[in-house]
mmCIF file of C-alpha atoms in Angstrom:
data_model
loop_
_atom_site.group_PDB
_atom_site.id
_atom_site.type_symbol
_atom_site.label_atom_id
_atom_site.label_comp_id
_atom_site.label_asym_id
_atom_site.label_seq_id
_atom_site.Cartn_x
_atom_site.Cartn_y
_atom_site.Cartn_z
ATOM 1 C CA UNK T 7 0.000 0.000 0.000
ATOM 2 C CA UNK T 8 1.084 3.648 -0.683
ATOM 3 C CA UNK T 9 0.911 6.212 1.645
ATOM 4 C CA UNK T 10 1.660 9.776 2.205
ATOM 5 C CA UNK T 11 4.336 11.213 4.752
ATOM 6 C CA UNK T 12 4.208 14.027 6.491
ATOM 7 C CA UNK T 13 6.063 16.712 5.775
ATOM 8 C CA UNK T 14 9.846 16.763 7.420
ATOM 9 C CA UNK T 15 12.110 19.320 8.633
ATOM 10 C CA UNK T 16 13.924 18.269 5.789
ATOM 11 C CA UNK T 17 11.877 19.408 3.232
ATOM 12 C CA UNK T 18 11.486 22.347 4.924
ATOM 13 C CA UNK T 19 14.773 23.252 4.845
ATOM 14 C CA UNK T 20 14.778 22.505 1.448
ATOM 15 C CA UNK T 21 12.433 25.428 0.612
ATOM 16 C CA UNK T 22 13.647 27.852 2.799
ATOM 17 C CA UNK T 23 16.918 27.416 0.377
ATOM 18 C CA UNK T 24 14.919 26.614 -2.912
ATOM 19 C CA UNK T 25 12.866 30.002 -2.224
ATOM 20 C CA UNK T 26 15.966 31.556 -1.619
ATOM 21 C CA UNK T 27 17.935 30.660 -4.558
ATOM 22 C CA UNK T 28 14.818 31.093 -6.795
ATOM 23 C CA UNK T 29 15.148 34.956 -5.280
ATOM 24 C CA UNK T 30 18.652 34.937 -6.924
ATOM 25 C CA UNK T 31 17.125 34.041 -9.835
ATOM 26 C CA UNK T 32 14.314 36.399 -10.305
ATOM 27 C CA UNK T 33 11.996 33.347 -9.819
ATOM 28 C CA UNK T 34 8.318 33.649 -8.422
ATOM 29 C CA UNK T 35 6.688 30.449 -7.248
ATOM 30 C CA UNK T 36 3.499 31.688 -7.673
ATOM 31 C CA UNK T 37 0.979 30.977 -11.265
ATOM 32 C CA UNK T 38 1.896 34.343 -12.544
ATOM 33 C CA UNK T 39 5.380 33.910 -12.285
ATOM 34 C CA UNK T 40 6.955 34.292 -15.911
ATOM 35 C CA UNK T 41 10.066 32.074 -17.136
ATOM 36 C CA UNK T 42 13.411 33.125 -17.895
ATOM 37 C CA UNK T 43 13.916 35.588 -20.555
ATOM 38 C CA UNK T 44 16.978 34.786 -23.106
ATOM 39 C CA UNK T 45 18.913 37.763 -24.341
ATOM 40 C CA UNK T 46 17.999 37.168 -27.839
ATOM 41 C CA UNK T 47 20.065 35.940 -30.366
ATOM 42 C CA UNK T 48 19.991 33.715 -33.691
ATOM 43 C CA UNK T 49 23.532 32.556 -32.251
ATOM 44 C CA UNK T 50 24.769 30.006 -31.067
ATOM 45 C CA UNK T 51 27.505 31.248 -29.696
ATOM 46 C CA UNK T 52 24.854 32.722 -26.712
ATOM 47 C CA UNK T 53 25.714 31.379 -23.600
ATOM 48 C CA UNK T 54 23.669 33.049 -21.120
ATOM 49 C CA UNK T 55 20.482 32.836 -20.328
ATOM 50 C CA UNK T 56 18.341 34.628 -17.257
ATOM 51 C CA UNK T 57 15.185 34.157 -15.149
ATOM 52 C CA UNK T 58 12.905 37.180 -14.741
ATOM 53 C CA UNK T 59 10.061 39.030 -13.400
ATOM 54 C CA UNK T 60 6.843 38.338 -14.959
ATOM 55 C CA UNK T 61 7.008 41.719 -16.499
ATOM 56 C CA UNK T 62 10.044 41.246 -18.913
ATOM 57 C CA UNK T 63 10.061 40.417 -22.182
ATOM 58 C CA UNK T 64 10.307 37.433 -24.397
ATOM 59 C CA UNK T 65 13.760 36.359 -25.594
ATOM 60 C CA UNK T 66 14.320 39.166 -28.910
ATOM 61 C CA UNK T 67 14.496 37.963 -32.300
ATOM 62 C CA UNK T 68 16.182 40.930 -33.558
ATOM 63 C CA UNK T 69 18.601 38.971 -35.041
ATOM 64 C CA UNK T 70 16.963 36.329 -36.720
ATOM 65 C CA UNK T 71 16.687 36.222 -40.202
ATOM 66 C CA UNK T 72 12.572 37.447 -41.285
ATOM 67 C CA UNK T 73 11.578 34.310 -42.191
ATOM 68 C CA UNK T 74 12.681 32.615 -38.717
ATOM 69 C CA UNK T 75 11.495 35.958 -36.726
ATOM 70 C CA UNK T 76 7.806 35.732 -37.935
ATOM 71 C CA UNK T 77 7.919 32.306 -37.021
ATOM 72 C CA UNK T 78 9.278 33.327 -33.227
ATOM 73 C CA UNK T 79 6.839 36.677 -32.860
ATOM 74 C CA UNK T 80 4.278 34.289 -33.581
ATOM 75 C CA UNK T 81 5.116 32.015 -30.255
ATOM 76 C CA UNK T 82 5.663 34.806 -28.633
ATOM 77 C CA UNK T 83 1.690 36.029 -28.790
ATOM 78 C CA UNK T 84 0.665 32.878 -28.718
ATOM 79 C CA UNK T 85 2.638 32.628 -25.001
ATOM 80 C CA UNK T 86 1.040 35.901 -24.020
ATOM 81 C CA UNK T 87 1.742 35.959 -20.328
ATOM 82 C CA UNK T 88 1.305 32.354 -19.671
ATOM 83 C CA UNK T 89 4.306 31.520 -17.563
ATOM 84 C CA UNK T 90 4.619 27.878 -18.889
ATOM 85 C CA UNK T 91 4.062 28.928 -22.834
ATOM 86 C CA UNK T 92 6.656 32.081 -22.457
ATOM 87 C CA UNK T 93 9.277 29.044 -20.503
ATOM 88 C CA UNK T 94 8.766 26.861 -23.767
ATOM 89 C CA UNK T 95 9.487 29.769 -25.804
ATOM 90 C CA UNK T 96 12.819 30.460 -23.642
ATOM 91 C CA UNK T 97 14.202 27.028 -23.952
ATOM 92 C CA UNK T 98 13.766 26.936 -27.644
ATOM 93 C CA UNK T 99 15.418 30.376 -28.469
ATOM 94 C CA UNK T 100 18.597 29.357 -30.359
ATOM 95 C CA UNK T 101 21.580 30.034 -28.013
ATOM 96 C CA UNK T 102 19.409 29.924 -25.024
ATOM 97 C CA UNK T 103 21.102 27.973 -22.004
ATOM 98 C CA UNK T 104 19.195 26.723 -18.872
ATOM 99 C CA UNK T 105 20.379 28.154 -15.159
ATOM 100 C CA UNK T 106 21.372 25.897 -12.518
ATOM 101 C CA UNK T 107 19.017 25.243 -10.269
ATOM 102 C CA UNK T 108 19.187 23.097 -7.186
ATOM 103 C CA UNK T 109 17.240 19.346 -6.788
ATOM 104 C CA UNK T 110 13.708 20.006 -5.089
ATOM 105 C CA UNK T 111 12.640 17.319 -2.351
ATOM 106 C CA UNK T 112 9.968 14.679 -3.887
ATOM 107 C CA UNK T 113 6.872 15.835 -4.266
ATOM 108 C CA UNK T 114 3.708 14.009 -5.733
ATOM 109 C CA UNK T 115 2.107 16.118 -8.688
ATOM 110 C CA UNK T 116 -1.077 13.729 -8.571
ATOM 111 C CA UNK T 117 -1.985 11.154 -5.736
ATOM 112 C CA UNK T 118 -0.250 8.246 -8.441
ATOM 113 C CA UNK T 119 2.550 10.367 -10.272
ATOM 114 C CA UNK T 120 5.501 11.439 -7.956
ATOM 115 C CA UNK T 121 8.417 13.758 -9.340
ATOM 116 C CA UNK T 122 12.110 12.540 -8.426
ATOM 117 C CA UNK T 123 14.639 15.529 -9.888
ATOM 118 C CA UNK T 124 18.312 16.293 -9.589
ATOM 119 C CA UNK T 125 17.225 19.720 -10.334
ATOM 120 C CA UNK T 126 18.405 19.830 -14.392
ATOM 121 C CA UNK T 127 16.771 16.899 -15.098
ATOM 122 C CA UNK T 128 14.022 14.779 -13.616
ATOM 123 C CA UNK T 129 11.944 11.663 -13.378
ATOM 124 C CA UNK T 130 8.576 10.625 -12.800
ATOM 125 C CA UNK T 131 7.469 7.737 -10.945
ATOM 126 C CA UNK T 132 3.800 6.014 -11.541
ATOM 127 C CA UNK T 133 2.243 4.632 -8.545
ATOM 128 C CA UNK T 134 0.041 2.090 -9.213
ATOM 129 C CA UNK T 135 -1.657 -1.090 -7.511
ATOM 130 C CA UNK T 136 0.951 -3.411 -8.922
ATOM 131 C CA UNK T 137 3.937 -1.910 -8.531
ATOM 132 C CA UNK T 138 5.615 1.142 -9.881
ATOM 133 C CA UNK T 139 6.485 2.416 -13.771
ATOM 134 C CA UNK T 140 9.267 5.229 -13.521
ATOM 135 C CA UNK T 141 9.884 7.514 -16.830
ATOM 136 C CA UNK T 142 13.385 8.219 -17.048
ATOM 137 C CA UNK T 143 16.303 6.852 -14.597
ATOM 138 C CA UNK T 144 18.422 10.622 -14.231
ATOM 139 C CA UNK T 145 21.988 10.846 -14.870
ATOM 140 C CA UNK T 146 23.898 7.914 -12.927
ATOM 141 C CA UNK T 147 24.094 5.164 -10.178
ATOM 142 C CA UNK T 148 24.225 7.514 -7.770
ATOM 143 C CA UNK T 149 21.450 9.459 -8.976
ATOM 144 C CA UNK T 150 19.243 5.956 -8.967
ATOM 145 C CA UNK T 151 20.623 5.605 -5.140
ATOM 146 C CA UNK T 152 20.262 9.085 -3.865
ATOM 147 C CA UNK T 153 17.483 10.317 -5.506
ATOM 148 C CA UNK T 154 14.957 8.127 -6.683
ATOM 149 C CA UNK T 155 15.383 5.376 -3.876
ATOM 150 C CA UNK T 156 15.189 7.656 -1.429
ATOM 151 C CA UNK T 157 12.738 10.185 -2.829
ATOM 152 C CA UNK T 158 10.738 7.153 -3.307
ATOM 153 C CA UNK T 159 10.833 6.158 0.150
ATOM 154 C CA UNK T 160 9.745 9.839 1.377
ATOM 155 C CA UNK T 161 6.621 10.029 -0.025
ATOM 156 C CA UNK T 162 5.579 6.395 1.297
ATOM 157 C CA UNK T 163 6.091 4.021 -2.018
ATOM 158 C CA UNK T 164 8.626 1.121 -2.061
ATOM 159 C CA UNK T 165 11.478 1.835 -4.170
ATOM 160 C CA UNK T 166 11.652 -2.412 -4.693
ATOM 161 C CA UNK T 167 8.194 -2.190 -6.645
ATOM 162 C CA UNK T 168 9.525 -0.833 -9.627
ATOM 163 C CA UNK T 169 8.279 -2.625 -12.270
ATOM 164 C CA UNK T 170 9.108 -1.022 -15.331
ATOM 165 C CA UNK T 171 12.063 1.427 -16.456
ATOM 166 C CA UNK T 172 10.893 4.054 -19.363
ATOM 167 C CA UNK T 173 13.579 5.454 -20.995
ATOM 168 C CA UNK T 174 12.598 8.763 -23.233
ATOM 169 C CA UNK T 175 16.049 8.801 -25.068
ATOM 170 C CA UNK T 176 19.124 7.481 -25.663
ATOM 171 C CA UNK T 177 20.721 10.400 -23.830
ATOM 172 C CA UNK T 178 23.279 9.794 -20.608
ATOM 173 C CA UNK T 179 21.339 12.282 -17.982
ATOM 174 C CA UNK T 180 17.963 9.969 -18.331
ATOM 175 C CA UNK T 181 19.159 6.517 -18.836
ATOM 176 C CA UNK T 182 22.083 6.473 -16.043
ATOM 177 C CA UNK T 183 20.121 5.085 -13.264
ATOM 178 C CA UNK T 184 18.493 2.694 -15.327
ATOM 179 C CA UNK T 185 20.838 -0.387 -14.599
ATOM 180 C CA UNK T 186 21.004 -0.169 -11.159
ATOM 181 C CA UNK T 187 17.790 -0.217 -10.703
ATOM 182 C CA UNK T 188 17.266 -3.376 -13.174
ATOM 183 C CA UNK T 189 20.106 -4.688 -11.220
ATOM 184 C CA UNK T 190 19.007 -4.172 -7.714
ATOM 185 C CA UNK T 191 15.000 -4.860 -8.259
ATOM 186 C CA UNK T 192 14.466 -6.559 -11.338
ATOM 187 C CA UNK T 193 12.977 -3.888 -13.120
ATOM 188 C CA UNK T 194 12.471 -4.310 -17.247
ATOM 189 C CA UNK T 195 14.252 -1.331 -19.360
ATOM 190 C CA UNK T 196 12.428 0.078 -22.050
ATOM 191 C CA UNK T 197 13.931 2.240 -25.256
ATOM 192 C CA UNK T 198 12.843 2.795 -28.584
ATOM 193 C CA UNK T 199 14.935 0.289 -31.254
ATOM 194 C CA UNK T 200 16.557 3.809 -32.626
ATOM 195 C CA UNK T 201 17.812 4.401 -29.371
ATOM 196 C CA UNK T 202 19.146 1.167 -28.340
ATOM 197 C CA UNK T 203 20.723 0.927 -31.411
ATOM 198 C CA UNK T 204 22.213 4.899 -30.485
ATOM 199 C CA UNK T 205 23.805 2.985 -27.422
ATOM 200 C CA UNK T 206 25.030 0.688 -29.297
ATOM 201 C CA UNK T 207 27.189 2.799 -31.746
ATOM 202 C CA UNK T 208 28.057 5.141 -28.572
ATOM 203 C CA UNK T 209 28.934 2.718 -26.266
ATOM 204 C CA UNK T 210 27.956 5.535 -23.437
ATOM 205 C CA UNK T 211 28.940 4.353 -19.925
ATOM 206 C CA UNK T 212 26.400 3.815 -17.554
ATOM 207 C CA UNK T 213 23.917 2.594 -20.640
ATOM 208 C CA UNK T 214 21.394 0.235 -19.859
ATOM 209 C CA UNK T 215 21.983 -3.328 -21.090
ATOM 210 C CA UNK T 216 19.056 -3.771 -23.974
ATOM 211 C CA UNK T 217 16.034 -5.437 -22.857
ATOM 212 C CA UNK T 218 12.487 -4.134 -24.500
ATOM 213 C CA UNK T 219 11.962 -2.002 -27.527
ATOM 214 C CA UNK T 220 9.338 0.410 -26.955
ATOM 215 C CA UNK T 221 6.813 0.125 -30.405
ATOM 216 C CA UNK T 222 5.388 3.704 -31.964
ATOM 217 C CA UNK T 223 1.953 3.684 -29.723
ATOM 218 C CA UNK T 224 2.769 0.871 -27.637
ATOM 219 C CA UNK T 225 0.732 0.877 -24.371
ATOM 220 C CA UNK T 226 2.448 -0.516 -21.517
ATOM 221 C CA UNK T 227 -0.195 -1.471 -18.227
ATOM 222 C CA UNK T 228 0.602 -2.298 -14.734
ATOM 223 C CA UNK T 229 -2.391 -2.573 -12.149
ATOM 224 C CA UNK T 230 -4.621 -1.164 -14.449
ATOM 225 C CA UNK T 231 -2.786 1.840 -15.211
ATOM 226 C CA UNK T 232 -1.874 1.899 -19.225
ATOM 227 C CA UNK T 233 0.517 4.258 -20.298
ATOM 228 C CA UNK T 234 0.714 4.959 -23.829
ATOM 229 C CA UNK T 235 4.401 5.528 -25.241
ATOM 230 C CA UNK T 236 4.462 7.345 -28.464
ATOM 231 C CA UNK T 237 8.047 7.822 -30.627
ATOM 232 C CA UNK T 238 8.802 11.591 -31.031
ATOM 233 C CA UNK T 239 11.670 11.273 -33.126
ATOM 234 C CA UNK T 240 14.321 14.372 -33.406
ATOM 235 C CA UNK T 241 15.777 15.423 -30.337
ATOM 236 C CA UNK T 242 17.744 11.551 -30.705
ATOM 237 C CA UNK T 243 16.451 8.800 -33.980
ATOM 238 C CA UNK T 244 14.167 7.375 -31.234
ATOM 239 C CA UNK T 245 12.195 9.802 -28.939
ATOM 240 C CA UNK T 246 9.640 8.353 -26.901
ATOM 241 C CA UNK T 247 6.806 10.757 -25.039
ATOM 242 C CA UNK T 248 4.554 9.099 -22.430
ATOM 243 C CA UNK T 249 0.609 9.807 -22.341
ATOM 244 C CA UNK T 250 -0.440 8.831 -18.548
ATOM 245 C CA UNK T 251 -3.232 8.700 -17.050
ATOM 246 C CA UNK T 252 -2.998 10.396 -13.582
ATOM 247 C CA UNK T 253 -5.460 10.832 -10.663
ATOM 248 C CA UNK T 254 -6.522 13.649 -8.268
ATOM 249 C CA UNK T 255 -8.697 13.341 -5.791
ATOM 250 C CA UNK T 256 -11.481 10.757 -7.647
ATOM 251 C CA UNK T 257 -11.001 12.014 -11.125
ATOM 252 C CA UNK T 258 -8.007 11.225 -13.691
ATOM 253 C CA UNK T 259 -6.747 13.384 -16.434
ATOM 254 C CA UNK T 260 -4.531 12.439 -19.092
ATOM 255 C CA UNK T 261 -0.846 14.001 -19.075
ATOM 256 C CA UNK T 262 1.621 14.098 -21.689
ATOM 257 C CA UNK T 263 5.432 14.322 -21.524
ATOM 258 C CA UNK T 264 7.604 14.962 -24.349
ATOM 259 C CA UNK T 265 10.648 13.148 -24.321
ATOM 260 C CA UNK T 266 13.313 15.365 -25.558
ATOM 261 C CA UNK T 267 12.712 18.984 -26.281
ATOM 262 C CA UNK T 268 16.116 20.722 -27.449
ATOM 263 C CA UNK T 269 16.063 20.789 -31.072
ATOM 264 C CA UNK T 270 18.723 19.502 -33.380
ATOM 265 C CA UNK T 271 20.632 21.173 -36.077
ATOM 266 C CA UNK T 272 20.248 20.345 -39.068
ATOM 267 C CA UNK T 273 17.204 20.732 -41.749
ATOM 268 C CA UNK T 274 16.419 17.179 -42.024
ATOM 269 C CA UNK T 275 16.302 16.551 -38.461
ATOM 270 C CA UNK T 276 14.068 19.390 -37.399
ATOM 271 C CA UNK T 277 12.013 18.263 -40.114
ATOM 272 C CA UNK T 278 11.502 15.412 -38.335
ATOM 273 C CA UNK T 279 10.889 16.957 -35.575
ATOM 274 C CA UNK T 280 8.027 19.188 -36.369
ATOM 275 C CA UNK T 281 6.195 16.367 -37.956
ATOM 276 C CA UNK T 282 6.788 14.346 -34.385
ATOM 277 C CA UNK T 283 4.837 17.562 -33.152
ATOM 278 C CA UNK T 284 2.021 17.309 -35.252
ATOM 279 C CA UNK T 285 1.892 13.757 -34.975
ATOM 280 C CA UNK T 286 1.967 13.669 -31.354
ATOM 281 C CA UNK T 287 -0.602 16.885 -30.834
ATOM 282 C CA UNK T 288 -3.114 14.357 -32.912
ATOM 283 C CA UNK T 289 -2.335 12.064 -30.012
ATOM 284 C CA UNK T 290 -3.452 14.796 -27.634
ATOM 285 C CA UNK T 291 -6.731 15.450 -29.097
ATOM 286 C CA UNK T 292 -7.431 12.083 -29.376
ATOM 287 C CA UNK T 293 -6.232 11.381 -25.739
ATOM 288 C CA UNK T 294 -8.066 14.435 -24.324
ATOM 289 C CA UNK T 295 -4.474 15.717 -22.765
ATOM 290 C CA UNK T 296 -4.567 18.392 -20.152
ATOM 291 C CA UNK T 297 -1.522 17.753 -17.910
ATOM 292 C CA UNK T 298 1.471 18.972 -19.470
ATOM 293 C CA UNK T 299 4.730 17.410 -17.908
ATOM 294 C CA UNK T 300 8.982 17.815 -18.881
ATOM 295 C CA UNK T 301 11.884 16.148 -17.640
ATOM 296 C CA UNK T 302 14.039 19.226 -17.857
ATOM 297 C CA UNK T 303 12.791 22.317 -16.011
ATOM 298 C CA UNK T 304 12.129 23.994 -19.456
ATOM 299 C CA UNK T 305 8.241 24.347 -19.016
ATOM 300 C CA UNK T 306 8.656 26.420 -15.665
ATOM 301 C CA UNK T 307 7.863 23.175 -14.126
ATOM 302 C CA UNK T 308 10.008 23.063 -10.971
ATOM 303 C CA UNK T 309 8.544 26.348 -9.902
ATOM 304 C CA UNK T 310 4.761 24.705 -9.980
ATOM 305 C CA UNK T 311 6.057 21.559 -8.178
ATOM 306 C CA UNK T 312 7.388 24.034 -5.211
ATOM 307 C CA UNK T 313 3.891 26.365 -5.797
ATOM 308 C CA UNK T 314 2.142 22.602 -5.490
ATOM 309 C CA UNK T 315 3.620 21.788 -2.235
ATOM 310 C CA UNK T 316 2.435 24.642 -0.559
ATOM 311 C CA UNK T 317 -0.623 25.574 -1.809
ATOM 312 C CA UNK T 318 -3.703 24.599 0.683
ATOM 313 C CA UNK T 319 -5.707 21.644 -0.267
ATOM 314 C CA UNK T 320 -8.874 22.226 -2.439
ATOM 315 C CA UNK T 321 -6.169 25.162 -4.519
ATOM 316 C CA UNK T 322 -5.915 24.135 -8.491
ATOM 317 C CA UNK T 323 -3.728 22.123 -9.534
ATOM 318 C CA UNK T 324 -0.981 24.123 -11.187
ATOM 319 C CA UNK T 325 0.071 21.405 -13.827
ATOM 320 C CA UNK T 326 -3.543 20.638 -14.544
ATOM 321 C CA UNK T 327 -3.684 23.189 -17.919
ATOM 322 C CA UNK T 328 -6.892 21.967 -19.259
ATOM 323 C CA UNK T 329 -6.847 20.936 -22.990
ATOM 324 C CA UNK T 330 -7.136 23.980 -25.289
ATOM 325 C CA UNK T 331 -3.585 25.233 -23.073
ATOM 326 C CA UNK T 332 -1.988 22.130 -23.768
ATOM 327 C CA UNK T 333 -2.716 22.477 -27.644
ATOM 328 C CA UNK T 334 -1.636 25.599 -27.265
ATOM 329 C CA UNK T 335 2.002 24.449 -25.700
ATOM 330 C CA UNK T 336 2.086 22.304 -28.505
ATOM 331 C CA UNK T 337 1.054 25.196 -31.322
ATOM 332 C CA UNK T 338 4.164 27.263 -29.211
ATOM 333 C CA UNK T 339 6.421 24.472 -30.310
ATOM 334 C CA UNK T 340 5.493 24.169 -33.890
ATOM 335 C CA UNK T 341 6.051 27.608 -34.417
ATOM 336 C CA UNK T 342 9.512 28.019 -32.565
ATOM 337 C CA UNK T 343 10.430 24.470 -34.607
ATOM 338 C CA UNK T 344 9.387 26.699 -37.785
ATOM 339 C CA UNK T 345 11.193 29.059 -36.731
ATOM 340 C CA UNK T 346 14.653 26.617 -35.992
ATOM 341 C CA UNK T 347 13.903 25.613 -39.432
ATOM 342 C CA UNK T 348 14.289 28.832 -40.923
ATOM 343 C CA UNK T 349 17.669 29.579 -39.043
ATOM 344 C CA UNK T 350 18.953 26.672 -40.679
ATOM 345 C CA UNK T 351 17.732 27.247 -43.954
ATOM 346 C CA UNK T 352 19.211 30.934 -44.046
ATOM 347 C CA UNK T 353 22.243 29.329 -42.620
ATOM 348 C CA UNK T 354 22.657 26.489 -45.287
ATOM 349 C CA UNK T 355 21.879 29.265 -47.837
ATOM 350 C CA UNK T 356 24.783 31.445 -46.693
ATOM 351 C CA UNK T 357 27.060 28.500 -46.600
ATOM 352 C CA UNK T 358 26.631 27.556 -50.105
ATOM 353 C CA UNK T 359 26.790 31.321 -51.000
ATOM 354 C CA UNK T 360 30.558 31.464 -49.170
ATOM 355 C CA UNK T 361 31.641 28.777 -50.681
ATOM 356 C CA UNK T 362 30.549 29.600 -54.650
ATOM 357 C CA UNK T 363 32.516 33.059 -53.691
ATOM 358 C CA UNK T 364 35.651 30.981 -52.543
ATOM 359 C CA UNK T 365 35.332 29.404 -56.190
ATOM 360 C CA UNK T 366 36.235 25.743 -57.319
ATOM 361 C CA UNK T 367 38.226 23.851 -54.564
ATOM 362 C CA UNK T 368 38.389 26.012 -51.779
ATOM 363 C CA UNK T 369 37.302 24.708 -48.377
ATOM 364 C CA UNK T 370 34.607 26.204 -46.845
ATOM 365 C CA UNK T 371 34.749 28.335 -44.621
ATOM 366 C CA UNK T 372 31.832 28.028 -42.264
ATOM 367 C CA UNK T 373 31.747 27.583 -38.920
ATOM 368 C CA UNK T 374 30.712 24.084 -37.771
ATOM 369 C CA UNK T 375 27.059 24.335 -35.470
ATOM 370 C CA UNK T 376 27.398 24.146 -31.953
ATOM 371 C CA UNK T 377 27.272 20.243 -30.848
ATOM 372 C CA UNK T 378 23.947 18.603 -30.254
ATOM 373 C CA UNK T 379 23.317 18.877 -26.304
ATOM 374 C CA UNK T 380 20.159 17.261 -24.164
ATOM 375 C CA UNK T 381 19.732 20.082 -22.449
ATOM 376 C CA UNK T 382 22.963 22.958 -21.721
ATOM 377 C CA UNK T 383 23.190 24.553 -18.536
ATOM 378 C CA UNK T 384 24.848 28.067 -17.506
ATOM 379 C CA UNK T 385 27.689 26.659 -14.982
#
């Protein structure tokens, strides 16, 4: 059986120096509270990025060629003031980089869906009668030991009743604890065959040994909870984003999570991405989605966990956007992919341009693009 615990002078402490570092920051914790804004920039040579006061701006693109600018005015007024749309606008402004920010205590988002985060990147644990399916493992052994185990622990569920493993990508920070936890309690690993294979020709330490391939739409059920796993190809060849059904109070809702969110570089691959964005905002309709949920704090999701965990009972629940706001989140990242698109375009164009003014046989001299990162973070 899983129960709640009390509150400890642990996680107290814990806020007192979340609260306080979010005031660094420029971080509210309330609803209004708006996401960082990016000094703007079509480069991606921009390393900075800053949180602010719901009254800034937008990240600027000033810089951006027209065609990519339309496309990033137009998420822009589709985020209005909504602090989660204007956060998914932040972390897809080219150059944008994601602050540090320190690992919240557990906290349970819905009576079965518990968040377990090392602060850059997190996982989410579904409680159900059978046992337990967690999305995403974090970054390492250690992570798997001194986060989820015990975070599991603290909010009364047995760490041993994981079940089921769900990785969302082939990347190190979400499959690291994976292993250990196979290892220690027998649970099954799951991955898209694009993204075992990615281990495969990486050889990444800490990877999971293969076990199951996750199928495009594949539903996965443990004590009558079914998640549906969905492949979202272009952050890595095999994506996955979960559709779960969560509970509050007597009533479920249906939450998404989309498995990787920073984009990729090149034409072809953001190509693929937007039509994993169309493809999976079918899925929402269908699926009646109105939880929206991230692994990386990108969606100004920490700040509604710490908002959730001290709001009085009865108060909405912060992550509970309804369904036109979640097709909306999604309509935010089609046009900021269109907009990605159009960067690379223009910067293709100008390549070819450079090089036909070189003339026959001269290398060219463009700058390589910025490596492909999961998710960068201002040190």
């Amino acid at each position: 059986m899983i129960r709640p615990t009390r509150r400890t002078a642990t996680d107290a402490d814990f806020t007192r120096r979340r609260l306080a570092q979010l005031a660094v920051l420029g971080l509210g914790t309330g609803a209004g509270a708006a996401p960082a804004a990016v000094p703007g920039t079509a480069s991606a040579a921009a390393r900075s990025s800053a949180k602010a006061p719901s009254s800034a701006k937008a990240p600027s693109s000033a810089k951006a060629p027209s065609a990519a600018r339309a496309h990033y005015d137009r998420a822009r007024r589709l985020a209005a003031d909504d602090p989660v749309l204007r956060a998914l606008v932040t972390a897809l402004t080219p150059g944008s980089v994601l602050p540090p920010l320190p690992a919240p205590a557990p906290v349970k988002l819905f009576d079965n869906l518990v968040l377990l985060s090392a602060g850059r990147v997190s996982a989410m644990a579904v409680l159900t009668d059978d046992g337990i399916v967690l999305i995403d493992a974090l970054t390492s052994p250690a992570d798997a030991e001194g986060v989820i185990v015990p975070g599991l622990r603290a909010v009364g569920a047995d760490p041993a009743a994981i079940r089921h493993v769900v990785v969302t990508h082939g990347h190190a920070d979400h499959f690291g604890g994976a292993q250990t936890l196979a290892d220690r309690y027998g649970a099954r690993v799951h991955m898209s065959p694009a993204d075992w294979d990615l281990l495969a020709r990486t050889r990444p330490a800490d990877a999971p040994v293969r076990d199951l391939d996750i199928a495009d739409g594949a539903q996965l059920t443990l004590g009558g909870t079914t998640i549906e796993l969905h492949h979202t190809p272009g952050h890595t060849p095999g994506t996955v984003s979960p559709v779960i059904p969560v509970r509050a109070g007597g009533r479920y809702h249906s939450a998404m999570l989309w498995g990787g969110l920073n984009p990729p570089s090149t034409v072809a691959e953001l190509r693929t991405l937007l039509a994993s964005v169309h493809s999976f905002r079918a899925v929402m309709r269908r699926t009646n989605v109105e939880v929206e949920l991230s692994n990386h704090p990108n969606d100004h999701g920490l700040e509604r966990a710490e908002q959730l965990r001290h709001q009085p009972p009865g108060a909405a629940n912060p992550f509970l956007l309804g369904g036109p706001r979640t097709q909306r989140y999604m309509a935010v990242m089609d046009a900021m992919v269109r907009g990605r698109i159009a960067d690379a375009e223009a910067a293709d164009e100008a390549g070819a341009a450079e090089k036909r003014e070189a003339g026959p046989g001269a290398g060219g001299a463009r700058t390589a693009a910025a490596p492909h990162a999961c998710c960068r973070i201002r040190a």
